[in-house]
PDB file of C-alpha atoms and ligand atoms in Angstrom:
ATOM      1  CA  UNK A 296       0.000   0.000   0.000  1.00  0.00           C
ATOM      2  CA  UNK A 297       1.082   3.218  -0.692  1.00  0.00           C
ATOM      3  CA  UNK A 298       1.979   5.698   2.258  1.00  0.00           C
ATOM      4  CA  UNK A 299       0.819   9.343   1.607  1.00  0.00           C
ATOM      5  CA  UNK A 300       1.468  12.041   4.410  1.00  0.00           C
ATOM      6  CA  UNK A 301       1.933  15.123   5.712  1.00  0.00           C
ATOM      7  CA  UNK A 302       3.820  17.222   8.579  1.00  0.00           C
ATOM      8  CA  UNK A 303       1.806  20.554   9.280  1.00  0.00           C
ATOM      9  CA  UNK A 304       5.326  21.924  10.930  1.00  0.00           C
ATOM     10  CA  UNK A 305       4.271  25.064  12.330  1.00  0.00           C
ATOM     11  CA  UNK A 306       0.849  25.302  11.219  1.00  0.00           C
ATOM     12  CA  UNK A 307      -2.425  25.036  12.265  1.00  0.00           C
ATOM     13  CA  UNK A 308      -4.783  26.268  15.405  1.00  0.00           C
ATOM     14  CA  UNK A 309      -6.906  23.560  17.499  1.00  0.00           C
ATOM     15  CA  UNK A 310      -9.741  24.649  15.347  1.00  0.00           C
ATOM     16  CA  UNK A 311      -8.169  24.492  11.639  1.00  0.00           C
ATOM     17  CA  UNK A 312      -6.808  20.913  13.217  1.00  0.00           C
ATOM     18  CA  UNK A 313     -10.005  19.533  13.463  1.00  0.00           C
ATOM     19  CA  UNK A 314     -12.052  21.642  10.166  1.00  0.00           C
ATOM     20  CA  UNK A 315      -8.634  19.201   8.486  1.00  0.00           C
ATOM     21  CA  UNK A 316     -10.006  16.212  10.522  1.00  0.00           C
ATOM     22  CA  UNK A 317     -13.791  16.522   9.641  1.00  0.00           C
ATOM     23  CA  UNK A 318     -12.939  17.579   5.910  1.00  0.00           C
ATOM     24  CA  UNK A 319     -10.901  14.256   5.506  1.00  0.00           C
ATOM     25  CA  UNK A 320     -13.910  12.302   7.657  1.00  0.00           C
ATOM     26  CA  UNK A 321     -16.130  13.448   4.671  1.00  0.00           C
ATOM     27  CA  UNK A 322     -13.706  11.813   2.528  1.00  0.00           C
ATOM     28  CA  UNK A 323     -13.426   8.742   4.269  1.00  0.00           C
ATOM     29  CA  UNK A 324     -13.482   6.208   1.684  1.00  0.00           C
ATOM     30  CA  UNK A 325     -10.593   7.556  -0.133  1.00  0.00           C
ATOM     31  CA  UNK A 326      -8.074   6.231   2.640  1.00  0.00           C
ATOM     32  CA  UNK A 327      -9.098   2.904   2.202  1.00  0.00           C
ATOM     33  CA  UNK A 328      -6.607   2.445  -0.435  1.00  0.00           C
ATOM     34  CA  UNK A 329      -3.419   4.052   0.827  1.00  0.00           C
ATOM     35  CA  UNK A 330      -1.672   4.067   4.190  1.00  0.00           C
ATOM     36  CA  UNK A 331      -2.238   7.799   5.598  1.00  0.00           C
ATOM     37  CA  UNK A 332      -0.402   9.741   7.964  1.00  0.00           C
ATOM     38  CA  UNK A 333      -1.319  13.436   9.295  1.00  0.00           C
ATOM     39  CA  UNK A 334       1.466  14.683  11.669  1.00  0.00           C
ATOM     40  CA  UNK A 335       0.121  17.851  13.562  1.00  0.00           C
ATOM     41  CA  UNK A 336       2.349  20.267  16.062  1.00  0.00           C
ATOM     42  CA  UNK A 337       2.500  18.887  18.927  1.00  0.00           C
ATOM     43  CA  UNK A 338      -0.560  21.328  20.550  1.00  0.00           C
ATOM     44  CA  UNK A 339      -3.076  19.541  18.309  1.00  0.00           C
ATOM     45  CA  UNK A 340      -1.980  15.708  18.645  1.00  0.00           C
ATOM     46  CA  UNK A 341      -4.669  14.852  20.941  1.00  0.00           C
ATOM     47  CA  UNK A 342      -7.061  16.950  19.349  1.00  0.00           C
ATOM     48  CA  UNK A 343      -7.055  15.202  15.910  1.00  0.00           C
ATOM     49  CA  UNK A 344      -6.633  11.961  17.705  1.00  0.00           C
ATOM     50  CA  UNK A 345      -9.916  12.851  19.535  1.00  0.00           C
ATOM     51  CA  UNK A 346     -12.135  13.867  16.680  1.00  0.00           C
ATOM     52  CA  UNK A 347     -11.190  11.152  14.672  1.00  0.00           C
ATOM     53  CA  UNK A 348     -13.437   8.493  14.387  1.00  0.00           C
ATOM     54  CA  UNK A 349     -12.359   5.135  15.240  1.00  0.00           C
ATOM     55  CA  UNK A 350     -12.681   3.704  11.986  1.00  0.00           C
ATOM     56  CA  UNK A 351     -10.823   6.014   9.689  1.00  0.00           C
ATOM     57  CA  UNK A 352      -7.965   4.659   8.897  1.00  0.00           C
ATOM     58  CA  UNK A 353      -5.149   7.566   9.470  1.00  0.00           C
ATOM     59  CA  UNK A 354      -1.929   7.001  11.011  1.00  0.00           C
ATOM     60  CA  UNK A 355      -1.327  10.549  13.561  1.00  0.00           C
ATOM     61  CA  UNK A 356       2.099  11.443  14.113  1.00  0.00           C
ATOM     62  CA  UNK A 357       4.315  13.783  16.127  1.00  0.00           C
ATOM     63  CA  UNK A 358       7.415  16.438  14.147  1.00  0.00           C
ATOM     64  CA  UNK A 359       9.308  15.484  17.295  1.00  0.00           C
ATOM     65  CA  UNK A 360      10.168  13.827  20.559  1.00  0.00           C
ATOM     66  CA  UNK A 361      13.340  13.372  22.967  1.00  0.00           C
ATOM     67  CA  UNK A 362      14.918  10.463  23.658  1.00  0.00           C
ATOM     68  CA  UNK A 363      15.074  10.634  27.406  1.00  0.00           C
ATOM     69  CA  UNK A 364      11.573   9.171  28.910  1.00  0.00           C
ATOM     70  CA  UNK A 365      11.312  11.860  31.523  1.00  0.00           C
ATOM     71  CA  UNK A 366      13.288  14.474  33.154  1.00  0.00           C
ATOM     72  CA  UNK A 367      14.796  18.348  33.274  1.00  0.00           C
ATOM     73  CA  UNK A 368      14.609  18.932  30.039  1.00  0.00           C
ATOM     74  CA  UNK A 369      12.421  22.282  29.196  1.00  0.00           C
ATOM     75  CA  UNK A 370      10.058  22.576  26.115  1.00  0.00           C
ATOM     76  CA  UNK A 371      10.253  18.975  25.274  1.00  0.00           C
ATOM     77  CA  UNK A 372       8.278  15.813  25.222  1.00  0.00           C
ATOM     78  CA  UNK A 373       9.219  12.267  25.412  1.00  0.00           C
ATOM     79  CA  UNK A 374       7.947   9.629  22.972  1.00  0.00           C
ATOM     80  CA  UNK A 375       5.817   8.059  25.814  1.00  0.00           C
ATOM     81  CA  UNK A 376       4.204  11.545  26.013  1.00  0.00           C
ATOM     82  CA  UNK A 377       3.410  11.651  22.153  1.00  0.00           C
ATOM     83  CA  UNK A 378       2.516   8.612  22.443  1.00  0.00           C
ATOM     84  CA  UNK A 379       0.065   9.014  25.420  1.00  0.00           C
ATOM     85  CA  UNK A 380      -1.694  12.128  23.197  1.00  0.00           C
ATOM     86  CA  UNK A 381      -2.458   9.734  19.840  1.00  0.00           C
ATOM     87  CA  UNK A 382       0.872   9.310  17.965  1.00  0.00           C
ATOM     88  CA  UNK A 383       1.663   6.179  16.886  1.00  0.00           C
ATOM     89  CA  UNK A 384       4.345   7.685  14.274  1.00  0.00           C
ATOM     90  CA  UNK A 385       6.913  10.066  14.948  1.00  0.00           C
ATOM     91  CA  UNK A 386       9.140  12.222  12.534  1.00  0.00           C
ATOM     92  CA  UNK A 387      12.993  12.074  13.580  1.00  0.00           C
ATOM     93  CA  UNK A 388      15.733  14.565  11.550  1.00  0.00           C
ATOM     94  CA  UNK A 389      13.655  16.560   9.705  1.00  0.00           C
ATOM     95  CA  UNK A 390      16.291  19.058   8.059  1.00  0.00           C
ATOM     96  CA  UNK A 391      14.864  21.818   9.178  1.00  0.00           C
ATOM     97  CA  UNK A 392      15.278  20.377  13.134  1.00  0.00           C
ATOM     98  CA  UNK A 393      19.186  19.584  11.948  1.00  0.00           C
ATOM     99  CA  UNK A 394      18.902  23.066  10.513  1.00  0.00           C
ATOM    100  CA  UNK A 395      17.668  25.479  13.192  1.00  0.00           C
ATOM    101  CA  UNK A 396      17.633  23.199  15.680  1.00  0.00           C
ATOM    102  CA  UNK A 397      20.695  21.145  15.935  1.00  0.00           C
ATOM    103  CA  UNK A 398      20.049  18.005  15.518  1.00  0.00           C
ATOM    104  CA  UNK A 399      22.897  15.360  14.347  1.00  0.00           C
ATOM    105  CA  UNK A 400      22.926  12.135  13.543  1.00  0.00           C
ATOM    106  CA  UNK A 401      24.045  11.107  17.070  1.00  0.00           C
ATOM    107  CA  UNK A 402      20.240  12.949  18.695  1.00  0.00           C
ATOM    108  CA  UNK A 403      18.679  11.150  15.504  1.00  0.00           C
ATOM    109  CA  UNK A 404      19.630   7.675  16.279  1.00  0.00           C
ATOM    110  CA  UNK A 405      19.300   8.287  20.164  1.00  0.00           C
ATOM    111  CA  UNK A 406      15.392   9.155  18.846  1.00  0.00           C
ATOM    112  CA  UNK A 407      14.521   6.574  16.765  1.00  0.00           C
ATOM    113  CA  UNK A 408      15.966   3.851  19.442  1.00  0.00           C
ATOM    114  CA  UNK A 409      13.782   6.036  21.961  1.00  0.00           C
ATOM    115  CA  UNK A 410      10.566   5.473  19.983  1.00  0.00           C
ATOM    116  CA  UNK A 411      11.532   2.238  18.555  1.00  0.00           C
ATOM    117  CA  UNK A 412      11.204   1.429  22.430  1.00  0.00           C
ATOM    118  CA  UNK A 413       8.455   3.208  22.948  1.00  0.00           C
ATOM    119  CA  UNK A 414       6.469   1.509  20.408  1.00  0.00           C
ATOM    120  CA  UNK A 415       6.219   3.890  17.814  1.00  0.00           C
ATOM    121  CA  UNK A 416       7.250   3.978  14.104  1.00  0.00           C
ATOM    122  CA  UNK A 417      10.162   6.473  13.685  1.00  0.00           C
ATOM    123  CA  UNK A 418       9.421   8.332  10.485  1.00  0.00           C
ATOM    124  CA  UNK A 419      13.526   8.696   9.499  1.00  0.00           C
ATOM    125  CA  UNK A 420      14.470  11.501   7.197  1.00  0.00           C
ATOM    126  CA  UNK A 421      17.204  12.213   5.651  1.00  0.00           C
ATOM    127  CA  UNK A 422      18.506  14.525   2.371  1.00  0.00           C
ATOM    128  CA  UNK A 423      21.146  16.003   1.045  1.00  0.00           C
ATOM    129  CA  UNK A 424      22.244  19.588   1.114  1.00  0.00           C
ATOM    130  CA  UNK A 425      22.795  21.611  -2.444  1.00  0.00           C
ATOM    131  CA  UNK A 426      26.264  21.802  -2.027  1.00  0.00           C
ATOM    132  CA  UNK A 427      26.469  18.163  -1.254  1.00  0.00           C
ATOM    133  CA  UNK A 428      24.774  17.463  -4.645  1.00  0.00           C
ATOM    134  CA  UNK A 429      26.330  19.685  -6.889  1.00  0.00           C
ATOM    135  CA  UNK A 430      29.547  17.760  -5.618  1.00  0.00           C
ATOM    136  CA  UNK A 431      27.808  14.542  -6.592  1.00  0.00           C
ATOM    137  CA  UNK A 432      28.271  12.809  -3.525  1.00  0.00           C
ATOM    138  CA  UNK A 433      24.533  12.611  -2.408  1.00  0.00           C
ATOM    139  CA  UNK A 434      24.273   8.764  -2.400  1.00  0.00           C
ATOM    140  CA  UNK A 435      27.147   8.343   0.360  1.00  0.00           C
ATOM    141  CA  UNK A 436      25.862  11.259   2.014  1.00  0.00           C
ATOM    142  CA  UNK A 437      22.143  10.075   2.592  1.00  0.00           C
ATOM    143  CA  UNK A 438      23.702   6.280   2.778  1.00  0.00           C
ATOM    144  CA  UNK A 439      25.391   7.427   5.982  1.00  0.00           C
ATOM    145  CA  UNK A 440      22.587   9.793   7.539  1.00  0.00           C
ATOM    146  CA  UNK A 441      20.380   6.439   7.234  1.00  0.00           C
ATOM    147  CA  UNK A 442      23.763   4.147   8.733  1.00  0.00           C
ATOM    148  CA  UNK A 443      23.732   6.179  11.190  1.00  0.00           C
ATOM    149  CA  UNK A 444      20.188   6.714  12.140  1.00  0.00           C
ATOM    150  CA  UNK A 445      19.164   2.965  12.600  1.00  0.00           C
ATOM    151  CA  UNK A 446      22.681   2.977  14.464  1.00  0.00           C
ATOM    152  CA  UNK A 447      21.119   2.415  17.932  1.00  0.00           C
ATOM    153  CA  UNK A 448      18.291  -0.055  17.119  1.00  0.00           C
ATOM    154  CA  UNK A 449      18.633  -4.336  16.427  1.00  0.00           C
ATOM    155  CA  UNK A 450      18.512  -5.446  12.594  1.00  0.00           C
ATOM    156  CA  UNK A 451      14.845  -7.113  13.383  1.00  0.00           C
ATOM    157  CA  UNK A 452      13.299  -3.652  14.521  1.00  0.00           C
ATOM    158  CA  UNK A 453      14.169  -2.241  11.344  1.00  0.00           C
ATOM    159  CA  UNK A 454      11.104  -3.246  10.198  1.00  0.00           C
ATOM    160  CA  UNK A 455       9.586  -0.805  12.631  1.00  0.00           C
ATOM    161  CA  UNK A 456      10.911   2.453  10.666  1.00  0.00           C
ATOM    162  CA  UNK A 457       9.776   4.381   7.720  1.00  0.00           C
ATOM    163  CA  UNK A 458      12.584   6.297   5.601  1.00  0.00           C
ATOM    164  CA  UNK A 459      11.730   9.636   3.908  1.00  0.00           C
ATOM    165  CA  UNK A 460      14.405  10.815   1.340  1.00  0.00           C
ATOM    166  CA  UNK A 461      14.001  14.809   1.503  1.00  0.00           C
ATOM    167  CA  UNK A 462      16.250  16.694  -0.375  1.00  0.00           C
ATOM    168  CA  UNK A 463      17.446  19.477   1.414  1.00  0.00           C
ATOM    169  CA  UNK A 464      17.392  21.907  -1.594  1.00  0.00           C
ATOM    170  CA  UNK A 465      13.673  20.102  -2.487  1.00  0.00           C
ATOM    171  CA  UNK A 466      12.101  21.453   0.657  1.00  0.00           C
ATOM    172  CA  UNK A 467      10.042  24.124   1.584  1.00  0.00           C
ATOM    173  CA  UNK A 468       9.324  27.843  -0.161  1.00  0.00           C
ATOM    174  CA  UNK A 469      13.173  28.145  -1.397  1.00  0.00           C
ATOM    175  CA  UNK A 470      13.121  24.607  -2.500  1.00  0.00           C
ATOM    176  CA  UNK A 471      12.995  23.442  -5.831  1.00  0.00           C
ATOM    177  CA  UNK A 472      11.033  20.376  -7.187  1.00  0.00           C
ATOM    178  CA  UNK A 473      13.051  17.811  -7.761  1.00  0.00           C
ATOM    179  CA  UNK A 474      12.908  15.844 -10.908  1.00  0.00           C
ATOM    180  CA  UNK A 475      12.567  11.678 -10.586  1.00  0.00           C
ATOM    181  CA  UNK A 476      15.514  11.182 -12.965  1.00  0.00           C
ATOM    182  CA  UNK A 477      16.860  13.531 -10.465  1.00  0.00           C
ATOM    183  CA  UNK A 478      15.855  11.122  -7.279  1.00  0.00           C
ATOM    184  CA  UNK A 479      15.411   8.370  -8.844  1.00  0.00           C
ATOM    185  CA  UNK A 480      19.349   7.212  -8.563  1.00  0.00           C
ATOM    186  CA  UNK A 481      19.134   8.234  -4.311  1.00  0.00           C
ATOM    187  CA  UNK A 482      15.670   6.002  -4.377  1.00  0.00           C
ATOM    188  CA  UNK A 483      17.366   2.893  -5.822  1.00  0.00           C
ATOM    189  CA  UNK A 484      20.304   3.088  -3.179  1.00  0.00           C
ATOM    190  CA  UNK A 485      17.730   3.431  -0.356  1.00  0.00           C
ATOM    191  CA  UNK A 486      15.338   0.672  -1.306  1.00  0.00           C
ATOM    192  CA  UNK A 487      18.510  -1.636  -2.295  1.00  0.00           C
ATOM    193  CA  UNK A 488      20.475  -1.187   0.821  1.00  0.00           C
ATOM    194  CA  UNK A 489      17.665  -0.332   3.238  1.00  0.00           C
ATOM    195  CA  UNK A 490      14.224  -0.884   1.971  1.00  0.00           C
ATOM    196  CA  UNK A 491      11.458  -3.482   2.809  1.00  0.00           C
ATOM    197  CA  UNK A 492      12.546  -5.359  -0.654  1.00  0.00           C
ATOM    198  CA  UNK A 493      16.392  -4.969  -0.860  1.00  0.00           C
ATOM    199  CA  UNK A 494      19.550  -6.855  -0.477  1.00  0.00           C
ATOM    200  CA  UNK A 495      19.198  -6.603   3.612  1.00  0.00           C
ATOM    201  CA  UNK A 496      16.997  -9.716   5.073  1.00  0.00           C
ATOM    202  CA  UNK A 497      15.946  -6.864   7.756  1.00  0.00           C
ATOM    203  CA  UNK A 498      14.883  -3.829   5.549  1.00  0.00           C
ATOM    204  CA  UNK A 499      12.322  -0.791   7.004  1.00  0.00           C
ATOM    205  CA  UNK A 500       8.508  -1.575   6.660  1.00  0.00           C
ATOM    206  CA  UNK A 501       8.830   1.718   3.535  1.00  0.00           C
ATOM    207  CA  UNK A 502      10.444   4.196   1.695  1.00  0.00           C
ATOM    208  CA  UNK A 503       9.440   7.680   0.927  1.00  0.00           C
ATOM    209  CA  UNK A 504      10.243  10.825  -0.760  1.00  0.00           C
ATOM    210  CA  UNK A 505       9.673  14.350   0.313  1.00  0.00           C
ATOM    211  CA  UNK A 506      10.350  17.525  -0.666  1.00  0.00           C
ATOM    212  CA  UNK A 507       7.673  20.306  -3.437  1.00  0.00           C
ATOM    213  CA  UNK A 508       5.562  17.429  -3.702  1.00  0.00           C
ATOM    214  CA  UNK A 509       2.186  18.384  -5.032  1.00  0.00           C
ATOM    215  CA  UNK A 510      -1.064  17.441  -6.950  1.00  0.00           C
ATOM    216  CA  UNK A 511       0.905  17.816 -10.603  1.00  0.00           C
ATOM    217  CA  UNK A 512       4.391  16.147  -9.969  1.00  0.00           C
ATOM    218  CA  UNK A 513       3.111  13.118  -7.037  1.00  0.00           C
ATOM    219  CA  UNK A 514       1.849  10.548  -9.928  1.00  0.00           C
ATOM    220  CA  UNK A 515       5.228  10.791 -11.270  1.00  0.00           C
ATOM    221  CA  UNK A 516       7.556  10.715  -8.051  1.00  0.00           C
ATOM    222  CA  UNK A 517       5.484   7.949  -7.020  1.00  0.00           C
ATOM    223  CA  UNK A 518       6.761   6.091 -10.157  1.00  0.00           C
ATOM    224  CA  UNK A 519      10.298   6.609  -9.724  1.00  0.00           C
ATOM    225  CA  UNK A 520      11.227   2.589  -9.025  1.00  0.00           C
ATOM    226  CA  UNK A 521      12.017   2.014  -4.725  1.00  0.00           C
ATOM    227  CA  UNK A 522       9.425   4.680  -3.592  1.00  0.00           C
ATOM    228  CA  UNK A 523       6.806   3.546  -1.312  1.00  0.00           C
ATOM    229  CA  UNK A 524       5.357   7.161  -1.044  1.00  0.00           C
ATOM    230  CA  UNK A 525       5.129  10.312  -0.209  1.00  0.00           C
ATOM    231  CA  UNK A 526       5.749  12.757   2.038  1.00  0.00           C
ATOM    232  CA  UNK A 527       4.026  16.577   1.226  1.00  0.00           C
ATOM    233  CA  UNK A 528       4.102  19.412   3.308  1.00  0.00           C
ATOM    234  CA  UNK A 529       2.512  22.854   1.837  1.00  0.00           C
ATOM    235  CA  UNK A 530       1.265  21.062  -0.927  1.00  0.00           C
ATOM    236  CA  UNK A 531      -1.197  19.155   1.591  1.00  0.00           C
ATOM    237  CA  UNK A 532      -2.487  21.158   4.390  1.00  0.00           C
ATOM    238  CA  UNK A 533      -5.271  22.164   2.540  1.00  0.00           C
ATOM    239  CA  UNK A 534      -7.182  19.039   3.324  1.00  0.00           C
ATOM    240  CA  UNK A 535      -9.025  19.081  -0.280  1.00  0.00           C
ATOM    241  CA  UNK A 536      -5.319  19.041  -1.708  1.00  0.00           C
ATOM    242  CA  UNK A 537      -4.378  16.333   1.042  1.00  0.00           C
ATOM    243  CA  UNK A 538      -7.011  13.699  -0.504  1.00  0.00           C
ATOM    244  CA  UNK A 539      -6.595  14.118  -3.955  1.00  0.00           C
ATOM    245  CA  UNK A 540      -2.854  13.339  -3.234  1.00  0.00           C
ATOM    246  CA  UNK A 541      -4.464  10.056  -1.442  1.00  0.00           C
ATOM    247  CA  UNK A 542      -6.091   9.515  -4.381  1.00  0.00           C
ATOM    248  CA  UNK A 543      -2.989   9.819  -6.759  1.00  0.00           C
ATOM    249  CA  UNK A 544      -1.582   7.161  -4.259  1.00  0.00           C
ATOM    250  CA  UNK A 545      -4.191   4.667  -4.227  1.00  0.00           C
ATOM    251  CA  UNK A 546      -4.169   4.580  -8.195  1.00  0.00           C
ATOM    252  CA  UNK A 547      -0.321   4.623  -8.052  1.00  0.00           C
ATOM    253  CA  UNK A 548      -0.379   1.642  -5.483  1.00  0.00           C
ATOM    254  CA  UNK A 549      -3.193  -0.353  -7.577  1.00  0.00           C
ATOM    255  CA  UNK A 550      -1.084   0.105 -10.436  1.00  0.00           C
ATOM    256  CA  UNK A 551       2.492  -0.629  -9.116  1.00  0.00           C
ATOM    257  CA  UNK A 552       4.394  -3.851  -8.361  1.00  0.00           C
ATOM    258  CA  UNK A 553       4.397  -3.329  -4.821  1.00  0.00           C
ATOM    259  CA  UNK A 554       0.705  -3.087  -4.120  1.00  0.00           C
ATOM    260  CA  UNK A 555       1.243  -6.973  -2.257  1.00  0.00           C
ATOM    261  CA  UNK A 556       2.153  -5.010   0.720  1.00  0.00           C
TER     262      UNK A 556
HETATM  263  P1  LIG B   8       7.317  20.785   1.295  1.00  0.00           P
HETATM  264  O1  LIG B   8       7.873  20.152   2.640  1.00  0.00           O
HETATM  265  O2  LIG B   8       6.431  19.736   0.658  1.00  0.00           O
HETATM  266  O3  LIG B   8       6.547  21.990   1.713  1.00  0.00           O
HETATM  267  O4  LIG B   8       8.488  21.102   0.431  1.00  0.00           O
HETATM  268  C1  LIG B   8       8.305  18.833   2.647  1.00  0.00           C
HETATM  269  C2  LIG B   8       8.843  18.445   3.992  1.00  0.00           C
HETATM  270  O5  LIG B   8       9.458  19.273   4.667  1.00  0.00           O
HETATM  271  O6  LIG B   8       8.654  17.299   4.398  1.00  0.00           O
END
């Protein structure tokens, strides 16, 4: 099945969180085809968890968690406190937390052993910077962030984690959209080395790409071979926007090789 997503980042009042909850309620019966994932600030986690029904089938995440479970540590929240408000997923090295808020690949695999524990599904992203790709070394580069990420955590619980390739230079209101024959070399690398079909015996349950994802280019990122899905940001807080990317996914997943899973 095809995973289709979004992270609201810094977006989004209690009320517009659940007008985005009802709206995609009213569209219920396109999730049925696609694995779904809304990811709200942390503020509105319980809230979206609360107004959704039961039955609709969407995945709630958090942008971020610490590793510790408890302590002195002001203005966070521990994955058992995510997880407590509705999350069941949680985002982990987001560039823009490596960005503005100094995150390394050390904090990153300290997180996703922290949720891994904690029963959640680490949502694992990694990207290269422009510089990094104009010096064509972006498949070492995002080869290493993802080394280095599942780090912490046993082979077996690999299958716990979701990748998302996100191309520094692809994200975001500076970003520009990447092209597949631009991706689709870092794609093959990921779902070789590290995906749920690849040389490994313990690969993560999916791979997914990120980055000026919208209604016009998602059919055709989701057909660059090794990609599981997407993940949108702008693109898909609109939540009429959000389901007719579900809907590009569930044709893309009915159509594609990988639709056993
Ligand atoms: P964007 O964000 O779709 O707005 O470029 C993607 C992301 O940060 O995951």
């Amino acid at each position: 099945m095809t995973w289709i997503g979004t992270s609201w980042k810094m977006n989004k009042t209690l009320a517009e969180a659940r007008a985005f909850v009802d709206g995609l309620v009213a569209a219920r019966s396109a999730l049925d085809g696609v694995r779904a994932f809304v990811i709200p600030p942390h503020t509105a986690i319980a809230a979206v968890r609360e107004r959704l029904p039961s039955d609709v089938p969407l995945l709630i995440g958090a942008q971020n968690a610490h590793w510790a479970p408890a302590g002195a540590y002001t203005g966070e929240v521990s994955m058992g406190m995510i997880a407590d408000a509705g999350a069941t997923l949680v985002e982990i090295g987001h560039s823009e937390r490596r960005e503005c808020f100094g995150e390394t690949d050390d904090t990153v695999a300290l997180k996703v052993e922290a949720a891994v524990a904690a029963g959640l599904t680490p949502l694992l992203c990694v990207g290269e910077p422009a510089g990094v790709r104009a010096a064509g070394e972006e498949i070492d580069w995002v080869a290493g962030q993802v080394s280095r990420g599942l780090s912490r955590i046993a082979a077996h619980d690999r299958h716990r984690v979701v990748v998302a390739y996100e191309p520094v230079w692809a994200i975001g209101d500076l970003g520009r959209e990447a092209l597949p024959h631009e991706i689709a070399p870092v794609m093959a690398m990921l779902s070789a080395r590290f995906g749920p079909d690849g040389e490994a015996p313990f690969g993560v349950a999916a791979v997914l790409y990120g980055g000026s994802v919208n209604r016009l280019n998602a059919a055709a990122l989701l057909g660059v071979p090794g990609t599981d899905g997407l993940f949108v940001g702008r693109a898909a807080w609109d939540v009429a926007e959000f389901v007719e990317l579900v809907r590009i996914g569930a044709r893309a997943g009915a159509a594609g090789p990988r639709d056993a899973r």
